[in-house]
mmCIF file of N, CA, C and O in Angstrom:
data_model
loop_
_atom_site.group_PDB
_atom_site.id
_atom_site.type_symbol
_atom_site.label_atom_id
_atom_site.label_comp_id
_atom_site.label_asym_id
_atom_site.label_seq_id
_atom_site.Cartn_x
_atom_site.Cartn_y
_atom_site.Cartn_z
ATOM 1 N N MET P 23 71.666 -39.190 32.683
ATOM 2 C CA MET P 23 72.322 -37.880 31.833
ATOM 3 C C MET P 23 73.414 -37.105 32.476
ATOM 4 O O MET P 23 72.855 -36.763 34.060
ATOM 5 N N ILE P 24 73.638 -36.777 31.811
ATOM 6 C CA ILE P 24 75.310 -35.761 32.000
ATOM 7 C C ILE P 24 75.355 -34.217 32.589
ATOM 8 O O ILE P 24 75.127 -33.808 31.489
ATOM 9 N N SER P 25 75.416 -33.414 33.719
ATOM 10 C CA SER P 25 75.666 -32.522 34.823
ATOM 11 C C SER P 25 76.015 -31.491 34.522
ATOM 12 O O SER P 25 77.608 -32.125 34.383
ATOM 13 N N GLU P 26 76.395 -30.051 34.253
ATOM 14 C CA GLU P 26 77.285 -29.394 34.486
ATOM 15 C C GLU P 26 77.834 -29.988 35.857
ATOM 16 O O GLU P 26 79.340 -29.541 35.370
ATOM 17 N N ALA P 27 77.748 -30.090 36.817
ATOM 18 C CA ALA P 27 78.061 -30.278 37.365
ATOM 19 C C ALA P 27 78.874 -31.358 38.060
ATOM 20 O O ALA P 27 80.112 -32.033 38.080
ATOM 21 N N ASP P 28 78.671 -32.319 36.578
ATOM 22 C CA ASP P 28 79.788 -33.537 36.372
ATOM 23 C C ASP P 28 80.803 -33.260 35.412
ATOM 24 O O ASP P 28 81.763 -33.561 35.988
ATOM 25 N N MET P 29 80.194 -32.155 34.910
ATOM 26 C CA MET P 29 81.626 -31.978 33.725
ATOM 27 C C MET P 29 82.169 -31.342 34.857
ATOM 28 O O MET P 29 84.014 -31.488 35.023
ATOM 29 N N ASP P 30 81.914 -30.433 35.757
ATOM 30 C CA ASP P 30 82.965 -29.785 36.516
ATOM 31 C C ASP P 30 83.709 -30.769 37.500
ATOM 32 O O ASP P 30 84.836 -30.697 37.402
ATOM 33 N N ASN P 31 83.085 -31.702 38.127
ATOM 34 C CA ASN P 31 84.589 -33.117 38.814
ATOM 35 C C ASN P 31 85.266 -33.637 38.055
ATOM 36 O O ASN P 31 86.350 -33.759 37.973
ATOM 37 N N LEU P 32 84.616 -33.801 36.067
ATOM 38 C CA LEU P 32 85.477 -34.192 35.899
ATOM 39 C C LEU P 32 86.829 -33.594 35.604
ATOM 40 O O LEU P 32 88.065 -33.985 35.446
ATOM 41 N N ARG P 33 86.543 -32.060 35.739
ATOM 42 C CA ARG P 33 87.834 -31.575 35.495
ATOM 43 C C ARG P 33 88.459 -30.779 36.086
ATOM 44 O O ARG P 33 90.294 -31.008 36.030
ATOM 45 N N HIS P 34 87.685 -30.643 37.537
ATOM 46 C CA HIS P 34 88.872 -30.936 38.985
ATOM 47 C C HIS P 34 89.710 -32.871 38.526
ATOM 48 O O HIS P 34 90.421 -32.038 38.647
ATOM 49 N N MET P 35 89.291 -33.696 38.446
ATOM 50 C CA MET P 35 89.769 -34.507 37.697
ATOM 51 C C MET P 35 91.521 -34.695 37.924
ATOM 52 O O MET P 35 92.278 -35.305 38.135
ATOM 53 N N LEU P 36 91.713 -33.830 36.425
ATOM 54 C CA LEU P 36 92.408 -33.668 35.641
ATOM 55 C C LEU P 36 93.172 -32.116 35.474
ATOM 56 O O LEU P 36 93.485 -32.133 34.773
ATOM 57 N N GLY P 37 92.567 -31.664 36.963
ATOM 58 C CA GLY P 37 93.473 -31.183 37.197
ATOM 59 C C GLY P 37 93.073 -29.672 36.314
ATOM 60 O O GLY P 37 93.815 -28.892 35.586
ATOM 61 N N ILE P 38 91.917 -29.729 35.614
ATOM 62 C CA ILE P 38 91.491 -27.902 34.943
ATOM 63 C C ILE P 38 90.878 -27.045 35.758
ATOM 64 O O ILE P 38 90.117 -27.537 35.923
ATOM 65 N N GLY P 39 91.391 -25.417 35.294
ATOM 66 C CA GLY P 39 91.128 -25.149 36.354
ATOM 67 C C GLY P 39 91.042 -23.708 36.335
ATOM 68 O O GLY P 39 92.892 -23.550 35.396
ATOM 69 N N SER P 40 90.688 -22.699 36.543
ATOM 70 C CA SER P 40 91.038 -21.132 35.500
ATOM 71 C C SER P 40 92.763 -20.901 36.929
ATOM 72 O O SER P 40 92.860 -19.882 36.096
ATOM 73 N N HIS P 41 92.287 -21.194 38.231
ATOM 74 C CA HIS P 41 94.017 -21.090 38.893
ATOM 75 C C HIS P 41 94.849 -21.970 38.375
ATOM 76 O O HIS P 41 95.905 -22.118 39.399
ATOM 77 N N ILE P 42 94.956 -23.211 37.891
ATOM 78 C CA ILE P 42 95.354 -22.959 37.241
ATOM 79 C C ILE P 42 96.229 -23.286 36.185
ATOM 80 O O ILE P 42 95.744 -22.884 34.720
ATOM 81 N N LYS P 43 97.156 -23.243 35.156
ATOM 82 C CA LYS P 43 98.434 -22.469 33.643
ATOM 83 C C LYS P 43 97.369 -23.519 33.136
ATOM 84 O O LYS P 43 98.039 -24.775 33.026
ATOM 85 N N LYS P 44 96.980 -23.316 31.432
ATOM 86 C CA LYS P 44 97.007 -24.692 30.456
ATOM 87 C C LYS P 44 97.767 -25.363 30.182
ATOM 88 O O LYS P 44 97.299 -26.662 29.943
ATOM 89 N N ARG P 45 99.289 -24.885 30.532
ATOM 90 C CA ARG P 45 99.922 -25.865 30.310
ATOM 91 C C ARG P 45 100.073 -27.477 31.351
ATOM 92 O O ARG P 45 100.945 -28.171 30.423
ATOM 93 N N GLN P 46 99.568 -27.487 32.209
ATOM 94 C CA GLN P 46 99.415 -28.041 33.323
ATOM 95 C C GLN P 46 98.245 -28.921 33.523
ATOM 96 O O GLN P 46 98.537 -29.772 33.795
ATOM 97 N N TRP P 47 97.075 -28.564 32.587
ATOM 98 C CA TRP P 47 96.161 -30.206 32.931
ATOM 99 C C TRP P 47 96.872 -30.855 31.995
ATOM 100 O O TRP P 47 97.111 -31.168 31.438
ATOM 101 N N GLY P 48 96.025 -32.189 32.974
ATOM 102 C CA GLY P 48 96.560 -33.251 33.241
ATOM 103 C C GLY P 48 97.184 -33.460 33.724
ATOM 104 O O GLY P 48 97.845 -35.030 33.521
ATOM 105 N N TYR P 49 97.930 -33.103 34.906
ATOM 106 C CA TYR P 49 98.500 -33.493 35.386
ATOM 107 C C TYR P 49 98.543 -34.331 36.469
ATOM 108 O O TYR P 49 99.507 -35.225 36.935
ATOM 109 N N ARG P 50 96.933 -34.534 36.719
ATOM 110 C CA ARG P 50 96.710 -35.870 37.632
ATOM 111 C C ARG P 50 95.260 -36.475 37.190
ATOM 112 O O ARG P 50 95.103 -35.475 35.591
ATOM 113 N N ASN P 51 95.247 -37.045 36.679
ATOM 114 C CA ASN P 51 93.834 -37.772 36.762
ATOM 115 C C ASN P 51 93.246 -39.051 38.183
ATOM 116 O O ASN P 51 93.798 -40.030 38.101
ATOM 117 N N HIS P 52 93.363 -38.296 39.865
ATOM 118 C CA HIS P 52 91.979 -39.212 40.694
ATOM 119 C C HIS P 52 91.313 -37.929 40.924
ATOM 120 O O HIS P 52 91.255 -37.370 40.491
ATOM 121 N N PHE P 53 90.475 -38.543 41.564
ATOM 122 C CA PHE P 53 88.576 -38.144 41.720
ATOM 123 C C PHE P 53 88.483 -39.095 43.078
ATOM 124 O O PHE P 53 88.654 -40.040 42.754
ATOM 125 N N ALA P 54 88.604 -38.395 44.592
ATOM 126 C CA ALA P 54 88.134 -39.217 45.364
ATOM 127 C C ALA P 54 87.098 -38.760 46.445
ATOM 128 O O ALA P 54 86.730 -37.558 46.467
ATOM 129 N N PRO P 55 84.940 -38.916 45.524
ATOM 130 C CA PRO P 55 84.336 -38.346 45.745
ATOM 131 C C PRO P 55 83.340 -38.437 46.881
ATOM 132 O O PRO P 55 84.050 -39.661 47.649
ATOM 133 N N GLY P 56 82.758 -38.052 47.483
ATOM 134 C CA GLY P 56 81.950 -37.532 48.370
ATOM 135 C C GLY P 56 80.912 -37.142 48.955
ATOM 136 O O GLY P 56 80.361 -37.013 47.797
ATOM 137 N N GLY P 57 79.972 -37.511 49.447
ATOM 138 C CA GLY P 57 78.669 -37.706 49.121
ATOM 139 C C GLY P 57 77.455 -36.752 47.981
ATOM 140 O O GLY P 57 77.693 -38.469 47.499
ATOM 141 N N ALA P 58 77.471 -36.224 47.531
ATOM 142 C CA ALA P 58 76.325 -35.870 45.767
ATOM 143 C C ALA P 58 77.233 -36.492 44.820
ATOM 144 O O ALA P 58 76.864 -37.189 43.825
ATOM 145 N N ASP P 59 78.899 -36.635 44.972
ATOM 146 C CA ASP P 59 79.910 -36.150 44.000
ATOM 147 C C ASP P 59 80.026 -37.980 43.915
ATOM 148 O O ASP P 59 80.248 -38.199 42.825
ATOM 149 N N ILE P 60 79.640 -38.761 44.419
ATOM 150 C CA ILE P 60 79.300 -40.255 44.294
ATOM 151 C C ILE P 60 78.840 -40.715 43.130
ATOM 152 O O ILE P 60 78.830 -41.223 41.661
ATOM 153 N N GLN P 61 78.171 -39.765 43.133
ATOM 154 C CA GLN P 61 75.783 -40.787 41.971
ATOM 155 C C GLN P 61 76.776 -39.771 41.147
ATOM 156 O O GLN P 61 76.654 -40.269 39.692
ATOM 157 N N SER P 62 77.771 -38.625 40.646
ATOM 158 C CA SER P 62 78.574 -38.092 39.893
ATOM 159 C C SER P 62 79.442 -38.706 38.554
ATOM 160 O O SER P 62 79.325 -38.496 37.487
ATOM 161 N N MET P 63 80.462 -39.492 40.070
ATOM 162 C CA MET P 63 80.880 -40.775 39.175
ATOM 163 C C MET P 63 80.790 -42.051 38.883
ATOM 164 O O MET P 63 80.844 -41.958 37.645
ATOM 165 N N GLU P 64 79.159 -41.911 39.112
ATOM 166 C CA GLU P 64 78.444 -42.567 38.735
ATOM 167 C C GLU P 64 78.398 -42.974 37.072
ATOM 168 O O GLU P 64 77.895 -43.897 36.207
ATOM 169 N N ARG P 65 77.754 -41.633 37.443
ATOM 170 C CA ARG P 65 77.466 -41.022 35.874
ATOM 171 C C ARG P 65 77.224 -40.834 34.763
ATOM 172 O O ARG P 65 77.865 -41.400 33.748
ATOM 173 N N LEU P 66 79.045 -40.070 35.587
ATOM 174 C CA LEU P 66 80.380 -40.184 34.298
ATOM 175 C C LEU P 66 80.600 -41.275 34.101
ATOM 176 O O LEU P 66 80.982 -41.712 32.662
ATOM 177 N N GLU P 67 80.958 -42.645 35.146
ATOM 178 C CA GLU P 67 81.163 -44.155 35.027
ATOM 179 C C GLU P 67 80.642 -44.670 33.621
ATOM 180 O O GLU P 67 80.626 -45.741 32.706
ATOM 181 N N ALA P 68 78.955 -44.320 33.451
ATOM 182 C CA ALA P 68 77.806 -45.241 32.768
ATOM 183 C C ALA P 68 78.408 -44.314 30.924
ATOM 184 O O ALA P 68 77.826 -45.476 30.355
ATOM 185 N N VAL P 69 78.760 -43.445 31.232
ATOM 186 C CA VAL P 69 78.690 -43.025 29.566
ATOM 187 C C VAL P 69 80.530 -42.952 29.611
ATOM 188 O O VAL P 69 80.635 -42.864 28.491
ATOM 189 N N VAL P 70 81.546 -43.895 30.060
ATOM 190 C CA VAL P 70 82.536 -44.322 29.765
ATOM 191 C C VAL P 70 83.904 -42.889 30.161
ATOM 192 O O VAL P 70 84.317 -43.557 29.003
ATOM 193 N N LEU P 71 82.613 -42.143 30.862
ATOM 194 C CA LEU P 71 84.326 -40.696 30.747
ATOM 195 C C LEU P 71 84.852 -40.987 32.394
ATOM 196 O O LEU P 71 86.552 -40.312 31.652
ATOM 197 N N VAL P 72 84.672 -41.802 33.320
ATOM 198 C CA VAL P 72 85.848 -42.439 34.206
ATOM 199 C C VAL P 72 85.615 -44.005 34.496
ATOM 200 O O VAL P 72 84.962 -44.276 33.911
ATOM 201 N N ARG P 73 86.477 -43.591 35.124
ATOM 202 C CA ARG P 73 86.367 -45.420 35.615
ATOM 203 C C ARG P 73 87.144 -45.567 36.986
ATOM 204 O O ARG P 73 87.015 -44.303 37.006
ATOM 205 N N LYS P 74 86.333 -46.649 37.760
ATOM 206 C CA LYS P 74 86.429 -46.758 39.071
ATOM 207 C C LYS P 74 88.456 -47.237 39.427
ATOM 208 O O LYS P 74 88.092 -48.379 38.726
ATOM 209 N N GLY P 75 87.950 -46.912 40.217
ATOM 210 C CA GLY P 75 89.794 -47.698 40.386
ATOM 211 C C GLY P 75 89.670 -48.396 42.182
ATOM 212 O O GLY P 75 88.931 -48.660 42.538
ATOM 213 N N GLN P 76 90.835 -47.622 42.693
ATOM 214 C CA GLN P 76 91.222 -48.714 43.688
ATOM 215 C C GLN P 76 90.251 -48.039 45.188
ATOM 216 O O GLN P 76 89.805 -46.925 44.962
ATOM 217 N N PRO P 77 89.494 -48.886 45.430
ATOM 218 C CA PRO P 77 88.171 -48.684 47.478
ATOM 219 C C PRO P 77 89.722 -47.404 48.450
ATOM 220 O O PRO P 77 90.490 -47.275 48.114
ATOM 221 N N TYR P 78 88.800 -46.406 48.821
ATOM 222 C CA TYR P 78 89.139 -45.509 49.296
ATOM 223 C C TYR P 78 87.832 -45.048 50.195
ATOM 224 O O TYR P 78 86.840 -44.666 49.730
ATOM 225 N N GLN P 79 88.213 -45.472 51.454
ATOM 226 C CA GLN P 79 87.757 -45.609 52.793
ATOM 227 C C GLN P 79 86.425 -46.065 52.339
ATOM 228 O O GLN P 79 85.995 -46.989 52.353
ATOM 229 N N GLU P 80 85.069 -44.708 51.885
ATOM 230 C CA GLU P 80 83.796 -46.054 51.345
ATOM 231 C C GLU P 80 83.333 -45.910 50.408
ATOM 232 O O GLU P 80 81.867 -46.212 50.037
ATOM 233 N N THR P 81 84.175 -45.395 49.785
ATOM 234 C CA THR P 81 84.246 -45.100 48.075
ATOM 235 C C THR P 81 85.097 -45.544 47.383
ATOM 236 O O THR P 81 85.998 -46.726 47.667
ATOM 237 N N HIS P 82 85.661 -45.575 46.335
ATOM 238 C CA HIS P 82 86.526 -45.677 45.392
ATOM 239 C C HIS P 82 86.882 -44.570 44.868
ATOM 240 O O HIS P 82 86.068 -43.243 44.703
ATOM 241 N N TYR P 83 88.558 -44.513 44.433
ATOM 242 C CA TYR P 83 88.843 -43.245 43.332
ATOM 243 C C TYR P 83 88.781 -43.113 41.752
ATOM 244 O O TYR P 83 88.091 -44.839 41.692
ATOM 245 N N TYR P 84 88.541 -42.740 41.480
ATOM 246 C CA TYR P 84 88.034 -42.705 39.940
ATOM 247 C C TYR P 84 89.009 -41.722 38.991
ATOM 248 O O TYR P 84 89.270 -41.041 39.209
ATOM 249 N N HIS P 85 88.925 -42.355 38.019
ATOM 250 C CA HIS P 85 89.296 -41.883 37.552
ATOM 251 C C HIS P 85 89.774 -41.632 35.871
ATOM 252 O O HIS P 85 88.122 -42.628 35.384
ATOM 253 N N ALA P 86 89.710 -40.240 35.316
ATOM 254 C CA ALA P 86 89.304 -40.761 33.574
ATOM 255 C C ALA P 86 89.733 -40.945 32.384
ATOM 256 O O ALA P 86 90.905 -41.499 33.081
ATOM 257 N N THR P 87 88.390 -41.363 32.277
ATOM 258 C CA THR P 87 88.765 -42.072 30.192
ATOM 259 C C THR P 87 89.762 -41.491 29.463
ATOM 260 O O THR P 87 89.983 -40.113 30.246
ATOM 261 N N GLU P 88 90.530 -42.112 27.877
ATOM 262 C CA GLU P 88 90.658 -41.155 27.637
ATOM 263 C C GLU P 88 89.827 -40.290 27.032
ATOM 264 O O GLU P 88 90.028 -39.421 26.267
ATOM 265 N N VAL P 89 88.327 -40.867 26.426
ATOM 266 C CA VAL P 89 87.396 -40.026 26.038
ATOM 267 C C VAL P 89 87.143 -39.581 27.218
ATOM 268 O O VAL P 89 86.366 -38.423 26.537
ATOM 269 N N GLY P 90 87.515 -39.089 28.453
ATOM 270 C CA GLY P 90 87.239 -38.344 29.459
ATOM 271 C C GLY P 90 87.415 -36.755 29.880
ATOM 272 O O GLY P 90 87.451 -35.865 29.785
ATOM 273 N N CYS P 91 88.904 -37.620 28.842
ATOM 274 C CA CYS P 91 90.340 -36.204 29.299
ATOM 275 C C CYS P 91 89.928 -36.063 27.865
ATOM 276 O O CYS P 91 90.044 -34.809 27.583
ATOM 277 N N VAL P 92 89.310 -35.868 26.970
ATOM 278 C CA VAL P 92 89.194 -35.242 25.380
ATOM 279 C C VAL P 92 87.785 -34.564 25.896
ATOM 280 O O VAL P 92 87.837 -33.393 25.641
ATOM 281 N N ALA P 93 86.889 -35.203 26.085
ATOM 282 C CA ALA P 93 85.515 -34.560 26.385
ATOM 283 C C ALA P 93 85.534 -33.262 27.490
ATOM 284 O O ALA P 93 85.297 -32.095 27.717
ATOM 285 N N ALA P 94 87.092 -33.224 28.344
ATOM 286 C CA ALA P 94 87.041 -32.360 29.063
ATOM 287 C C ALA P 94 87.921 -31.133 29.116
ATOM 288 O O ALA P 94 87.991 -29.995 29.594
ATOM 289 N N GLY P 95 88.557 -31.213 27.288
ATOM 290 C CA GLY P 95 88.913 -30.868 27.224
ATOM 291 C C GLY P 95 90.903 -30.613 27.278
ATOM 292 O O GLY P 95 90.886 -29.379 26.862
ATOM 293 N N LEU P 96 90.415 -31.262 27.012
ATOM 294 C CA LEU P 96 93.040 -31.972 27.417
ATOM 295 C C LEU P 96 92.913 -31.772 25.509
ATOM 296 O O LEU P 96 92.807 -32.662 24.578
ATOM 297 N N LYS P 97 93.843 -32.027 24.946
ATOM 298 C CA LYS P 97 95.135 -31.621 24.261
ATOM 299 C C LYS P 97 95.719 -33.099 23.558
ATOM 300 O O LYS P 97 96.385 -33.080 25.021
ATOM 301 N N PRO P 98 95.835 -33.268 22.910
ATOM 302 C CA PRO P 98 95.931 -35.018 22.840
ATOM 303 C C PRO P 98 97.483 -35.167 23.917
ATOM 304 O O PRO P 98 97.768 -35.725 24.537
ATOM 305 N N HIS P 99 98.729 -34.555 23.530
ATOM 306 C CA HIS P 99 99.866 -34.806 24.900
ATOM 307 C C HIS P 99 99.144 -33.811 26.318
ATOM 308 O O HIS P 99 99.604 -35.214 27.471
ATOM 309 N N GLN P 100 98.789 -33.448 26.832
ATOM 310 C CA GLN P 100 97.865 -33.445 27.824
ATOM 311 C C GLN P 100 97.068 -34.900 28.140
ATOM 312 O O GLN P 100 97.124 -35.012 29.372
ATOM 313 N N VAL P 101 96.873 -35.843 27.114
ATOM 314 C CA VAL P 101 95.480 -36.272 26.966
ATOM 315 C C VAL P 101 97.452 -37.929 27.992
ATOM 316 O O VAL P 101 96.892 -37.999 28.848
ATOM 317 N N ARG P 102 97.780 -37.578 27.063
ATOM 318 C CA ARG P 102 98.714 -38.487 27.627
ATOM 319 C C ARG P 102 99.278 -38.250 28.863
ATOM 320 O O ARG P 102 99.809 -39.478 29.819
ATOM 321 N N ARG P 103 99.645 -37.242 28.955
ATOM 322 C CA ARG P 103 100.433 -37.255 30.727
ATOM 323 C C ARG P 103 98.946 -37.611 31.611
ATOM 324 O O ARG P 103 99.563 -38.543 32.545
ATOM 325 N N ALA P 104 98.012 -37.856 31.059
ATOM 326 C CA ALA P 104 96.822 -37.754 32.238
ATOM 327 C C ALA P 104 97.112 -38.954 32.198
ATOM 328 O O ALA P 104 96.267 -40.173 33.256
ATOM 329 N N MET P 105 97.523 -39.590 31.139
ATOM 330 C CA MET P 105 97.263 -41.420 31.700
ATOM 331 C C MET P 105 97.882 -42.370 31.062
ATOM 332 O O MET P 105 98.107 -43.494 31.669
ATOM 333 N N VAL P 106 99.425 -42.089 31.934
ATOM 334 C CA VAL P 106 100.885 -42.438 32.806
ATOM 335 C C VAL P 106 99.896 -42.598 34.075
ATOM 336 O O VAL P 106 99.297 -41.437 34.968
ATOM 337 N N PRO P 107 99.806 -43.796 34.348
ATOM 338 C CA PRO P 107 99.759 -44.232 35.690
ATOM 339 C C PRO P 107 100.811 -44.017 37.633
ATOM 340 O O PRO P 107 101.553 -43.014 37.302
#
């Protein structure tokens, strides 16, 4: 079950926040979790909203999928920007 905290992590991964201008949302697409955030990423991965990337210290980077970008609230042009490697 995906929690609101999981969705907050997904939005953070994509640079979505009240302190970031909406036109900039999707400027990034990565998250290096630690602690409880690792389980959050695993839950998001199980429902295909994120994918596991390169190893990072004792975990991995995670990246939103296109479905995850839409679920987080990005518009089509923002999804395209977020999906650029």
